[in-house]
Short mmCIF file of C-alpha atoms and ligand atoms in Angstrom, two decimals:
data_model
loop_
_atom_site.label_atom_id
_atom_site.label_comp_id
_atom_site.label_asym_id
_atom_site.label_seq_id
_atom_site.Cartn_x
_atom_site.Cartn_y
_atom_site.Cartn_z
CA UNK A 249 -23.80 5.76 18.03
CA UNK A 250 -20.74 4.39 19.12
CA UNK A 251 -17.04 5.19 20.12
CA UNK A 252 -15.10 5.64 16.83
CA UNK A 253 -11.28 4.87 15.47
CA UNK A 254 -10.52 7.13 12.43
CA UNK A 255 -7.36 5.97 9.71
CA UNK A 256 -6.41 8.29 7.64
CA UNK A 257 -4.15 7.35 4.54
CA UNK A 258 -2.59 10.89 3.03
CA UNK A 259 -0.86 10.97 -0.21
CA UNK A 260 0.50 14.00 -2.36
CA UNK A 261 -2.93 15.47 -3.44
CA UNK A 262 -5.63 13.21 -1.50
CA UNK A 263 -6.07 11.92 1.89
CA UNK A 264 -8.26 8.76 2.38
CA UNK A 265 -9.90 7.61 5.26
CA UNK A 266 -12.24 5.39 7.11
CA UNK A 267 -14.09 6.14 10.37
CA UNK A 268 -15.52 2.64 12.45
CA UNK A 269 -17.54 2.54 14.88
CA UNK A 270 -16.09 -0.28 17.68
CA UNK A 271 -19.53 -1.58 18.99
CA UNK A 272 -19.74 -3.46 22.05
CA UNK A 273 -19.00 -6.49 20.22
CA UNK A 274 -15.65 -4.92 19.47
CA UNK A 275 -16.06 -5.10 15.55
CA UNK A 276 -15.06 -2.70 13.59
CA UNK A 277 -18.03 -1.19 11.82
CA UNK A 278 -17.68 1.23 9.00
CA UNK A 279 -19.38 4.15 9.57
CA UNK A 280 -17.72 6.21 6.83
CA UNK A 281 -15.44 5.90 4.32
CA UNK A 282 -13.89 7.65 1.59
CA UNK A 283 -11.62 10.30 0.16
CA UNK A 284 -10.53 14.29 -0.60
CA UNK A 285 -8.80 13.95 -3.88
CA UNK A 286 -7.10 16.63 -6.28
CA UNK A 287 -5.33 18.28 -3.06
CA UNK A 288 -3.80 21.65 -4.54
CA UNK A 289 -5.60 21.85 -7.84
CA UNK A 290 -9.73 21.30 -7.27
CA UNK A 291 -10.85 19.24 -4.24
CA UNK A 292 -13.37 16.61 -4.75
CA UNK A 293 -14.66 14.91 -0.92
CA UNK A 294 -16.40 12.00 -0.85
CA UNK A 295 -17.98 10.19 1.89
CA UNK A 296 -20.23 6.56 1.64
CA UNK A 297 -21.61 4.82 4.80
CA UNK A 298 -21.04 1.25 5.19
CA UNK A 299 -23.31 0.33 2.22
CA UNK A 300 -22.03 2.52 0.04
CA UNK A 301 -24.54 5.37 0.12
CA UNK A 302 -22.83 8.20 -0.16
CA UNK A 303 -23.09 10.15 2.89
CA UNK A 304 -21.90 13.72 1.28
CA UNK A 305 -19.78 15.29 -1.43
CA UNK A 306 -18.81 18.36 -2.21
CA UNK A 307 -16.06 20.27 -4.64
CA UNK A 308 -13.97 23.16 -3.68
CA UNK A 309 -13.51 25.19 -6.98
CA UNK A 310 -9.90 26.46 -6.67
CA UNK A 311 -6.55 24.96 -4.77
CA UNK A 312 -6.89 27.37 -1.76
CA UNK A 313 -7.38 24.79 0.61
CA UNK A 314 -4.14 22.42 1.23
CA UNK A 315 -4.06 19.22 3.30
CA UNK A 316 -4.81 21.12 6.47
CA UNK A 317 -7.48 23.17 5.53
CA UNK A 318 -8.93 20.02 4.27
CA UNK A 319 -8.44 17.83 6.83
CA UNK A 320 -9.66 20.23 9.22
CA UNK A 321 -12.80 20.14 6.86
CA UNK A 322 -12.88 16.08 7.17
CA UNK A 323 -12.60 16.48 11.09
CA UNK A 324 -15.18 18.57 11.24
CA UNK A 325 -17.69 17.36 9.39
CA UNK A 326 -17.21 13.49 11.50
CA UNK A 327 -17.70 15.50 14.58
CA UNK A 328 -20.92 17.43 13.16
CA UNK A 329 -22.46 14.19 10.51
CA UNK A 330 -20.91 11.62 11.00
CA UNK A 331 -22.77 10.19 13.80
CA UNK A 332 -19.63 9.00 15.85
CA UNK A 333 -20.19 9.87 19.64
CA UNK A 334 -16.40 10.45 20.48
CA UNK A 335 -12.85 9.76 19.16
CA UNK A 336 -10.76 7.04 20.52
CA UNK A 337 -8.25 7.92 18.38
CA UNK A 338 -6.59 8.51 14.72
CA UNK A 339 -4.69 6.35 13.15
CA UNK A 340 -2.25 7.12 10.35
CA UNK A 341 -0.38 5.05 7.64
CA UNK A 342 3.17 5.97 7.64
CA UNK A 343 5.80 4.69 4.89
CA UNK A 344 8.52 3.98 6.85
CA UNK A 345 9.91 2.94 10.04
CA UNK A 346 13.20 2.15 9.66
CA UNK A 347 14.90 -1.01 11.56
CA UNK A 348 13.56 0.63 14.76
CA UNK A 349 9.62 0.85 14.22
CA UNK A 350 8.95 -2.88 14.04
CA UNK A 351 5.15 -2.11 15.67
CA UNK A 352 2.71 0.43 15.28
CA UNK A 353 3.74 3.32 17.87
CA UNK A 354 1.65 6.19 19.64
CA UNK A 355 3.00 9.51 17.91
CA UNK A 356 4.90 11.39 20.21
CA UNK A 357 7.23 14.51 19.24
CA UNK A 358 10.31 11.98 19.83
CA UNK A 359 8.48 9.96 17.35
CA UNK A 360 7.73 12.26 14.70
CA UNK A 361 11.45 13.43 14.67
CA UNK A 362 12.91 9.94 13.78
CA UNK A 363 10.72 9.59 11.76
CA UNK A 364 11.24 12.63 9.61
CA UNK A 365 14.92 11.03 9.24
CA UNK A 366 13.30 8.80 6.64
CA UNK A 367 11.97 11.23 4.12
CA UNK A 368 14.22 11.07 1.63
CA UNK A 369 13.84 7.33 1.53
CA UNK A 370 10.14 7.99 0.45
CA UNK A 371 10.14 11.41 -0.79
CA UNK A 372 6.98 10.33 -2.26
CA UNK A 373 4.74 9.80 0.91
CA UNK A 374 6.73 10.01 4.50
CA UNK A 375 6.26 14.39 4.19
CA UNK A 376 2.84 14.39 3.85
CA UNK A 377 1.99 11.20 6.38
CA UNK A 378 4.11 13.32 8.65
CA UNK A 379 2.42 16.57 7.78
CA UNK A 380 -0.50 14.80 8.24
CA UNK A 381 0.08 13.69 11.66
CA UNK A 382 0.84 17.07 12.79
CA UNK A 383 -2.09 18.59 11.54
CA UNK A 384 -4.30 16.14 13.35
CA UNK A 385 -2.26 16.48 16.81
CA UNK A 386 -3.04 20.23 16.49
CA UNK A 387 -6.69 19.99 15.14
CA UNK A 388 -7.56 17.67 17.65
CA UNK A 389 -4.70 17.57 20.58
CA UNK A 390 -6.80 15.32 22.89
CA UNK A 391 -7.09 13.01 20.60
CA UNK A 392 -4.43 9.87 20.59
CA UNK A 393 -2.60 9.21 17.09
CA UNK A 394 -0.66 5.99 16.57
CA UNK A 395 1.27 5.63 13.51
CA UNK A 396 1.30 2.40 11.38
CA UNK A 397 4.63 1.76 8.87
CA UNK A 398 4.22 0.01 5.76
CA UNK A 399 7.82 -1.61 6.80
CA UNK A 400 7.12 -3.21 9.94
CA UNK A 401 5.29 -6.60 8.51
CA UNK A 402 8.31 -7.62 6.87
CA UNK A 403 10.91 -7.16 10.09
CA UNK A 404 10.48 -11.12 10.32
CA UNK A 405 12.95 -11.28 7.09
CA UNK A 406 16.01 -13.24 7.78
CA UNK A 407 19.04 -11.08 7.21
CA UNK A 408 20.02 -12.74 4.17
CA UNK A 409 16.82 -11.05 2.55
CA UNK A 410 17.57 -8.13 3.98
CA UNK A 411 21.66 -7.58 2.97
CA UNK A 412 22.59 -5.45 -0.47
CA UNK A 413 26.15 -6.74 -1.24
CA UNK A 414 27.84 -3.07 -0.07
CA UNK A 415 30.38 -2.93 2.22
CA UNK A 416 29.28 -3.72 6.00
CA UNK A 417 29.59 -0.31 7.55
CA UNK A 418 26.53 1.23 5.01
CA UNK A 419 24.36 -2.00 5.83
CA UNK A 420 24.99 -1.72 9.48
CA UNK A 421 23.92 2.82 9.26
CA UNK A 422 20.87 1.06 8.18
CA UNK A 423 21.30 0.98 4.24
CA UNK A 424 19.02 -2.53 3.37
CA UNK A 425 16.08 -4.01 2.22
CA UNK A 426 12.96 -3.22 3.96
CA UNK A 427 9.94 -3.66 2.30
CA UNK A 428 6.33 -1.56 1.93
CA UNK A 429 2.97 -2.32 1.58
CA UNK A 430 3.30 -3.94 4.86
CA UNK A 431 -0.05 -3.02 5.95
CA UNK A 432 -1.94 -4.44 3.10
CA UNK A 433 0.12 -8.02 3.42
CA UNK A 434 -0.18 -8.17 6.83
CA UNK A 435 -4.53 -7.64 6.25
CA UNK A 436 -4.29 -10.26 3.56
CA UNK A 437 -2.03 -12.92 6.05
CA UNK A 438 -4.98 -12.24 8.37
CA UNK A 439 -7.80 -13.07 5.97
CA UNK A 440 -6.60 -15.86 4.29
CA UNK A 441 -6.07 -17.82 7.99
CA UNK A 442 -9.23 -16.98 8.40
CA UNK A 443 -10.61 -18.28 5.14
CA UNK A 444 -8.10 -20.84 4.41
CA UNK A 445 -5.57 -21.88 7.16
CA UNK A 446 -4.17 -24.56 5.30
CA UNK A 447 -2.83 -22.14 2.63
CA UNK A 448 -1.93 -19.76 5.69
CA UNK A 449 0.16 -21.88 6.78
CA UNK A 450 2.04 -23.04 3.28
CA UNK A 451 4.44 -21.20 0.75
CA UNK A 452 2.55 -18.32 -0.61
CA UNK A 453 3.27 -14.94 -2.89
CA UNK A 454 0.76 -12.11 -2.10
CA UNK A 455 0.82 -9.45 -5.10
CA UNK A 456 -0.21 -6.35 -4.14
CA UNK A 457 -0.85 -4.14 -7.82
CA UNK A 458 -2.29 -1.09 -7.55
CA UNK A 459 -0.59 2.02 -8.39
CA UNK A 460 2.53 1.22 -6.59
CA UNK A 461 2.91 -2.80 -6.77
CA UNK A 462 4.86 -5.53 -4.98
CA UNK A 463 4.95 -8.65 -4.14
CA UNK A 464 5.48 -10.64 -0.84
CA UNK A 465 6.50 -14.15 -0.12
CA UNK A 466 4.77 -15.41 3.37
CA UNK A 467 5.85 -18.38 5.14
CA UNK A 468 3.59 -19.77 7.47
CA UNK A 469 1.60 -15.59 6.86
CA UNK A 470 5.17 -14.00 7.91
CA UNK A 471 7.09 -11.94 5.27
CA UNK A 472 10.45 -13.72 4.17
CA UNK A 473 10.94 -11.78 1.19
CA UNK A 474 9.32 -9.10 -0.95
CA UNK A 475 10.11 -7.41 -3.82
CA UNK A 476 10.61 -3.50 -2.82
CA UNK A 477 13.88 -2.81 -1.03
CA UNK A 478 15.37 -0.06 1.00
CA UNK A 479 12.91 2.25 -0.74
CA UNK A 480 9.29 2.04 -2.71
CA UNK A 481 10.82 2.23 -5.61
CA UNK A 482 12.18 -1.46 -6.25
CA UNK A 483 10.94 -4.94 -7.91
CA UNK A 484 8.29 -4.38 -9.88
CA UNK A 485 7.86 -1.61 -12.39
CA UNK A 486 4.37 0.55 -11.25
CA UNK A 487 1.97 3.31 -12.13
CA UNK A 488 4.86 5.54 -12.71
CA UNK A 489 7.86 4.12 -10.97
CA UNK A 490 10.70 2.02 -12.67
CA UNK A 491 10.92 -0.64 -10.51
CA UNK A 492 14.15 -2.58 -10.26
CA UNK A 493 17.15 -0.97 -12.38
CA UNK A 494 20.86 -1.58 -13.07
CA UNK A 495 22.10 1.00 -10.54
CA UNK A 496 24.61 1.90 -13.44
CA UNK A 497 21.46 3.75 -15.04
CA UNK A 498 21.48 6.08 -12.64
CA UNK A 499 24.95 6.69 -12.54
CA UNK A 500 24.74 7.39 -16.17
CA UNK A 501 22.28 9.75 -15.95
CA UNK A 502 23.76 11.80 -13.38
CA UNK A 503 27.80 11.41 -15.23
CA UNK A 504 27.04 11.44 -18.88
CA UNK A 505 23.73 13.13 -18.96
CA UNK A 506 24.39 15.75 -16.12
CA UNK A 507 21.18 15.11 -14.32
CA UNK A 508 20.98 16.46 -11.05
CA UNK A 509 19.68 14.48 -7.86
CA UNK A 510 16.14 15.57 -7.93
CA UNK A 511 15.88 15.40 -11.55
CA UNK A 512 17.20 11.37 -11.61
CA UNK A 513 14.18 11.38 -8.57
CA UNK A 514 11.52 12.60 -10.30
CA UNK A 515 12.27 10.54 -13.38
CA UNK A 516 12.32 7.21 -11.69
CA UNK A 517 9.43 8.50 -9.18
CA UNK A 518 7.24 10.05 -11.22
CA UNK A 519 7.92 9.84 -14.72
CA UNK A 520 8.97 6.30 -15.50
CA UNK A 521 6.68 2.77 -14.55
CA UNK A 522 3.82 1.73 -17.61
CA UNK A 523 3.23 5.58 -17.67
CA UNK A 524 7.03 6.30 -19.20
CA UNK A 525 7.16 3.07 -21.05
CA UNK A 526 2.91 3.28 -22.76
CA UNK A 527 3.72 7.39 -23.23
CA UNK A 528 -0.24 6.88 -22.56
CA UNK A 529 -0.84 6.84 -18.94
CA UNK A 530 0.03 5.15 -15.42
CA UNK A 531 -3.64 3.96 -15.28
CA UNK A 532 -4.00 -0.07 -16.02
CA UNK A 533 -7.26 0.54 -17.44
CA UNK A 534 -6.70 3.11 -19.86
CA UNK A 535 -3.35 1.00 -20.81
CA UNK A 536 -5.86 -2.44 -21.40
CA UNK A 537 -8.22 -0.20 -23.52
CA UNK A 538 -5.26 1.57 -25.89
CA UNK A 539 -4.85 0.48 -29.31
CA UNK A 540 -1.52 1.72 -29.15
CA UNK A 541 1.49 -0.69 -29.74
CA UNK A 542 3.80 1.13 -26.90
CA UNK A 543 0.51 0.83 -24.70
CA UNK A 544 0.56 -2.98 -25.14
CA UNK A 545 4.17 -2.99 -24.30
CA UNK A 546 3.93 -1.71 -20.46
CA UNK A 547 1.24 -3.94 -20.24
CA UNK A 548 3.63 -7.10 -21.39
CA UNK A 549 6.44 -5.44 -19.68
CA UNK A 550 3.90 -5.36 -16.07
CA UNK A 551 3.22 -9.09 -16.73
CA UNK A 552 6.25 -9.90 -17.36
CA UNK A 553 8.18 -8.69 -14.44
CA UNK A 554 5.73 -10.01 -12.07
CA UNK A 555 6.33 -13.52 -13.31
CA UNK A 556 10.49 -12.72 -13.23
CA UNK A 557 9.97 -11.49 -9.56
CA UNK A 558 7.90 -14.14 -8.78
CA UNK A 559 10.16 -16.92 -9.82
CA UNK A 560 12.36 -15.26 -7.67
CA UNK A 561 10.18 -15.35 -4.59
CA UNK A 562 9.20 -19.27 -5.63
CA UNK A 563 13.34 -20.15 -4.70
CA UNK A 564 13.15 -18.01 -1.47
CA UNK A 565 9.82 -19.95 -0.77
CA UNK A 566 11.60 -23.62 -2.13
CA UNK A 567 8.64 -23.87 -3.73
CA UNK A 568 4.34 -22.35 -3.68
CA UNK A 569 1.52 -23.52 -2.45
CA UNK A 570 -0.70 -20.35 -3.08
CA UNK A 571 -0.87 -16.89 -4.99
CA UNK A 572 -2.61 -13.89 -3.74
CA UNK A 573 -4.25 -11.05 -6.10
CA UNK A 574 -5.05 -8.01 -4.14
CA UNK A 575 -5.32 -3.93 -4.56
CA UNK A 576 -7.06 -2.04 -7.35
CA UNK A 577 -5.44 -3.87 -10.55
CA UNK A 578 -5.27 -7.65 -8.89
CA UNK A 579 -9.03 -7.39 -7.75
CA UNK A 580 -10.32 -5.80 -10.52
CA UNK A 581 -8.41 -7.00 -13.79
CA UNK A 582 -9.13 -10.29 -15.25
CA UNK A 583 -6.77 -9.64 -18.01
CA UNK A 584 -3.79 -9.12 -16.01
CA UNK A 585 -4.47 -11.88 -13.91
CA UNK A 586 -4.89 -14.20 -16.57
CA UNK A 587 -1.75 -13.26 -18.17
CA UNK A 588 0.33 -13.59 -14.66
CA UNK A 589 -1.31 -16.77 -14.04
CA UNK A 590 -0.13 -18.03 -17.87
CA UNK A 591 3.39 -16.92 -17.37
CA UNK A 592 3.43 -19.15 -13.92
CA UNK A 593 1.64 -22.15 -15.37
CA UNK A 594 5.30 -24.33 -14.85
CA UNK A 595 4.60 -23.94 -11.86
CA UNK A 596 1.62 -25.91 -12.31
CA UNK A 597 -1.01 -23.13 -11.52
CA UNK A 598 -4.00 -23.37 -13.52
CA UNK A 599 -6.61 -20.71 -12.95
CA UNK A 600 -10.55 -21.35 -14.01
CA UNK A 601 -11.11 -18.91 -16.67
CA UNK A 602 -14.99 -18.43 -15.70
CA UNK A 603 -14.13 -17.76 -11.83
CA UNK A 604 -11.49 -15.52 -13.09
CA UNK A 605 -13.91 -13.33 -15.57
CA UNK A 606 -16.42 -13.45 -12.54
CA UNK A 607 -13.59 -12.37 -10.15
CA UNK A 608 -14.15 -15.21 -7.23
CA UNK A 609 -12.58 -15.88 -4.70
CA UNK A 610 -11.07 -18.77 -5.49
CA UNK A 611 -9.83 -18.65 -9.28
CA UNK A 612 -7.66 -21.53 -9.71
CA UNK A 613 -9.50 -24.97 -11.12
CA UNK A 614 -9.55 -28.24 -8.90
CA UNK A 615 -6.78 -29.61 -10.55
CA UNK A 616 -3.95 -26.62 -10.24
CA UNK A 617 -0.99 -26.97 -7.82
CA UNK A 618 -0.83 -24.08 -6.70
CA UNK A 619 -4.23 -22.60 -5.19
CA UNK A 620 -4.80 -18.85 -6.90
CA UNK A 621 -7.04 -16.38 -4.85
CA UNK A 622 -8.24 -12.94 -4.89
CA UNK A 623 -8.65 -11.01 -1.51
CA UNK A 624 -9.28 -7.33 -1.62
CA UNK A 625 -7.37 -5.38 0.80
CA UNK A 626 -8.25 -3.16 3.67
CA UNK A 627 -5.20 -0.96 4.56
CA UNK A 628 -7.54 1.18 6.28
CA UNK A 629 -9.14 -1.45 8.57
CA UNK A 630 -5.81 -2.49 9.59
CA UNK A 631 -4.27 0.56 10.92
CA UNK A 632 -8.22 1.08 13.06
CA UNK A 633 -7.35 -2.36 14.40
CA UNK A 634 -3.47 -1.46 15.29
CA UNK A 635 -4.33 1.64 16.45
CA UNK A 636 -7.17 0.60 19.43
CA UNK A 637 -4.73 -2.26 20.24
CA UNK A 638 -2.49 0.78 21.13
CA UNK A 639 -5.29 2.79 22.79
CA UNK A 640 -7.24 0.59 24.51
CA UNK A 641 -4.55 -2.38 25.01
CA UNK A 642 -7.50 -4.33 27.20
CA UNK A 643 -9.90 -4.68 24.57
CA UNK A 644 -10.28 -7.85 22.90
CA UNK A 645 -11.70 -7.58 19.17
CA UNK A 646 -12.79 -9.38 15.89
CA UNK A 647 -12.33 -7.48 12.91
P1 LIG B 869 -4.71 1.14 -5.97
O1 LIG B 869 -3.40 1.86 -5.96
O2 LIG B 869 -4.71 -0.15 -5.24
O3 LIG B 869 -5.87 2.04 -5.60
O4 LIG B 869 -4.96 0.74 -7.49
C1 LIG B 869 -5.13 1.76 -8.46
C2 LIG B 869 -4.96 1.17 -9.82
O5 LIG B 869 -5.87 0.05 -10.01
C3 LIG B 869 -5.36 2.15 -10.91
O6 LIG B 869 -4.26 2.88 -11.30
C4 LIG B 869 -5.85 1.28 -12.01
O7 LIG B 869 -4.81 1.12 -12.92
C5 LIG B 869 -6.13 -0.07 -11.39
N1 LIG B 869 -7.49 -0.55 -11.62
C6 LIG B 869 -8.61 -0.28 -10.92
N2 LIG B 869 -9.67 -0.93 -11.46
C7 LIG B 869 -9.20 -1.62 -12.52
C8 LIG B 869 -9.79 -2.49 -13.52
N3 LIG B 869 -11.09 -2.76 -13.50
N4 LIG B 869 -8.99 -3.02 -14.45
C9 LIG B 869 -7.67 -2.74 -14.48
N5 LIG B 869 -7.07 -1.94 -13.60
C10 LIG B 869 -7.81 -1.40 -12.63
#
């Protein structure tokens, strides 16, 4: 077997991760992929090869183990199952960079130390992708580890984009726009030049929905504008974050409510998004399968926000050639594509209703303006590719 990259994605309570094998063709080959979810209550791994047969699972039956333990567990069983000869490296997705990470870097301690500055402007995932990256340098301390920032796809913003309207001095400590899901928009740029170059090259909005959701305008496949700001929790409202809100809100929850700091957090973190508005869940398809009326709601209030932020993206673009689906609710829901696609038919965007139901590749009919198509993300793939360009700079590689 082959020389291996490993990417590692680690969240609050699950780390996910794919291992490739780079063949001597230089493509990246899965040769396992999967997850540890339900960190700190009870552990579920799972591992599938390339195919999708699964490759192992197993439960832990109390929270004992903590990232880690479990990670350790992950590391262990690629160097004993797995089948990869040796390491190249481990790459890790990492919130945020700041205005100074504009490329994936190699962690060093220097690194790890600016970029624990940024924690509290994604209290949500920068601790544990740190913690994360520590526990892998000591697991495995021969081992390179790059880091790969979900801001640094969207450092081609002009600074208009990029400005709030606060005095200079905060924009200039570094208090702006930067944008996330970087990772995922810079894999779908990618793909579509591959599979359409004409649209690559045109006005186009990717929409990342999945649990956290965003959306991205690409000029010619470079970010110009997206929808989250200086932190995840902007533009559109998500799983269980608010999305965009009159910054008076919070104000008035802190001044006339006498909420503290982290209390305001975890309400617009954690507690808020089509999870606070449904009182049902943060889950699209339990929300899509609700009879209730409030359920119905965060689904109209999802749609409709998209289409708001959307129109907005459509002036920064002067106009739209193309619309991108991608990530767990834009690849898998017809329904909420549907209903995106019907708030944006001025635009003249007409989607097939069969290819939609069939989820294709191309969903929009012959006739619509704007070309509408689905391409399902590969975070994962992205940071193995980063991180060998790092490691082994001479290689040359298809993906
Ligand atoms: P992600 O964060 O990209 O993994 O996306 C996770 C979200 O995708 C989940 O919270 C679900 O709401 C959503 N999702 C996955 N499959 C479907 C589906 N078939 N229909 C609607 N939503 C889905």
């Amino acid at each position: 077997m082959a020389d291996a990259v490993l990417s590692l994605n680690v969240g609050s309570s699950s780390i996910k991760f794919a291992l490739y094998g780079v063949g001597s063709t230089d493509a990246l080959e899965v040769i396992a992929a999967g997850k540890i979810e339900g960190i700190g209550s009870s552990p579920h791994f799972i591992a599938r090869d390339g195919s999708g047969r699964i490759l192992v699972e197993r439960r832990w039956e109390n929270a004992a183990g903590g990232h880690e333990l479990l990670l350790d567990e992950l590391l262990t069983w690629i160097d004993k199952t797995a089948g990869a000869e040796r390491l190249l490296g481990i790459g890790h997705r990492v919130v945020h960079g700041g205005a100074g990470f504009a490329a994936p870097v190699r962690i060093t301690e220097r690194a790890v130390a600016a970029l624990s500055a940024f924690i509290p402007l994604a209290p949500l995932h920068q601790p544990h992708n740190l913690a994360a990256i520590q526990a892998a340098t000591a697991l495995r301390p021969g081992v390179p580890q790059v880091a790969c920032f979900d801001t640094a796809y969207h450092q081609t913003q002009p600074p208009v984009a990029t400005r709030f309207g606060i005095p200079r001095a905060l924009s200039d400590e570094g208090i702006r726009r930067y944008g996330f899901h970087g990772l995922s928009y810079e894999y779908v740029a990618r793909a579509l030049a591959r599979l359409d170059p004409s649209m690559a090259s045109g006005r186009v909005i990717a929409a990342h929905l999945g649990n956290g959701a965003s959306l991205c305008a690409m000029a010619g496949g470079r970010s110009i504008d997206t929808t989250m700001g200086f932190t995840a929790l902007d533009g559109l409202v998500m799983g269980t974050r608010c999305g965009a809100i009159d910054p008076g809100v919070i104000l008035y929850l802190e001044q006339a409510k006498g909420m503290r700091a982290e209390e305001v957090q975890q309400l617009l973190y954690e507690d808020s998004g089509l999870l606070g508005v449904s009182g049902v869940s943060s889950d699209m398809r339990d929300l899509l399968a609700s009879p209730a009326e409030s359920a119905r709601q965060a689904v109209e209030l999802f749609v409709y926000r998209i289409a708001r932020e959307a129109g907005a993206l459509v002036s920064s673009l002067a106009g739209l050639d193309g619309l991108v689906f991608t990530a767990g609710i834009g690849e898998n829901s017809p329904a909420i594509r549907a209903l995106v696609c019907e708030r944006l038919a001025w635009l003249g965007l007409e989607i097939d209703a069969q290819a939609n139901a069939a989820g294709a590749a191309t969903i929009s009919t012959a006739n619509s303006r704007v070309t509408v198509r689905i391409i399902p993300t590969d975070e994962e793939r992205m940071i193995a590719m980063h991180t060998l360009d790092i490691i082994t700079p001479h290689r040359a590689r298809t993906a």
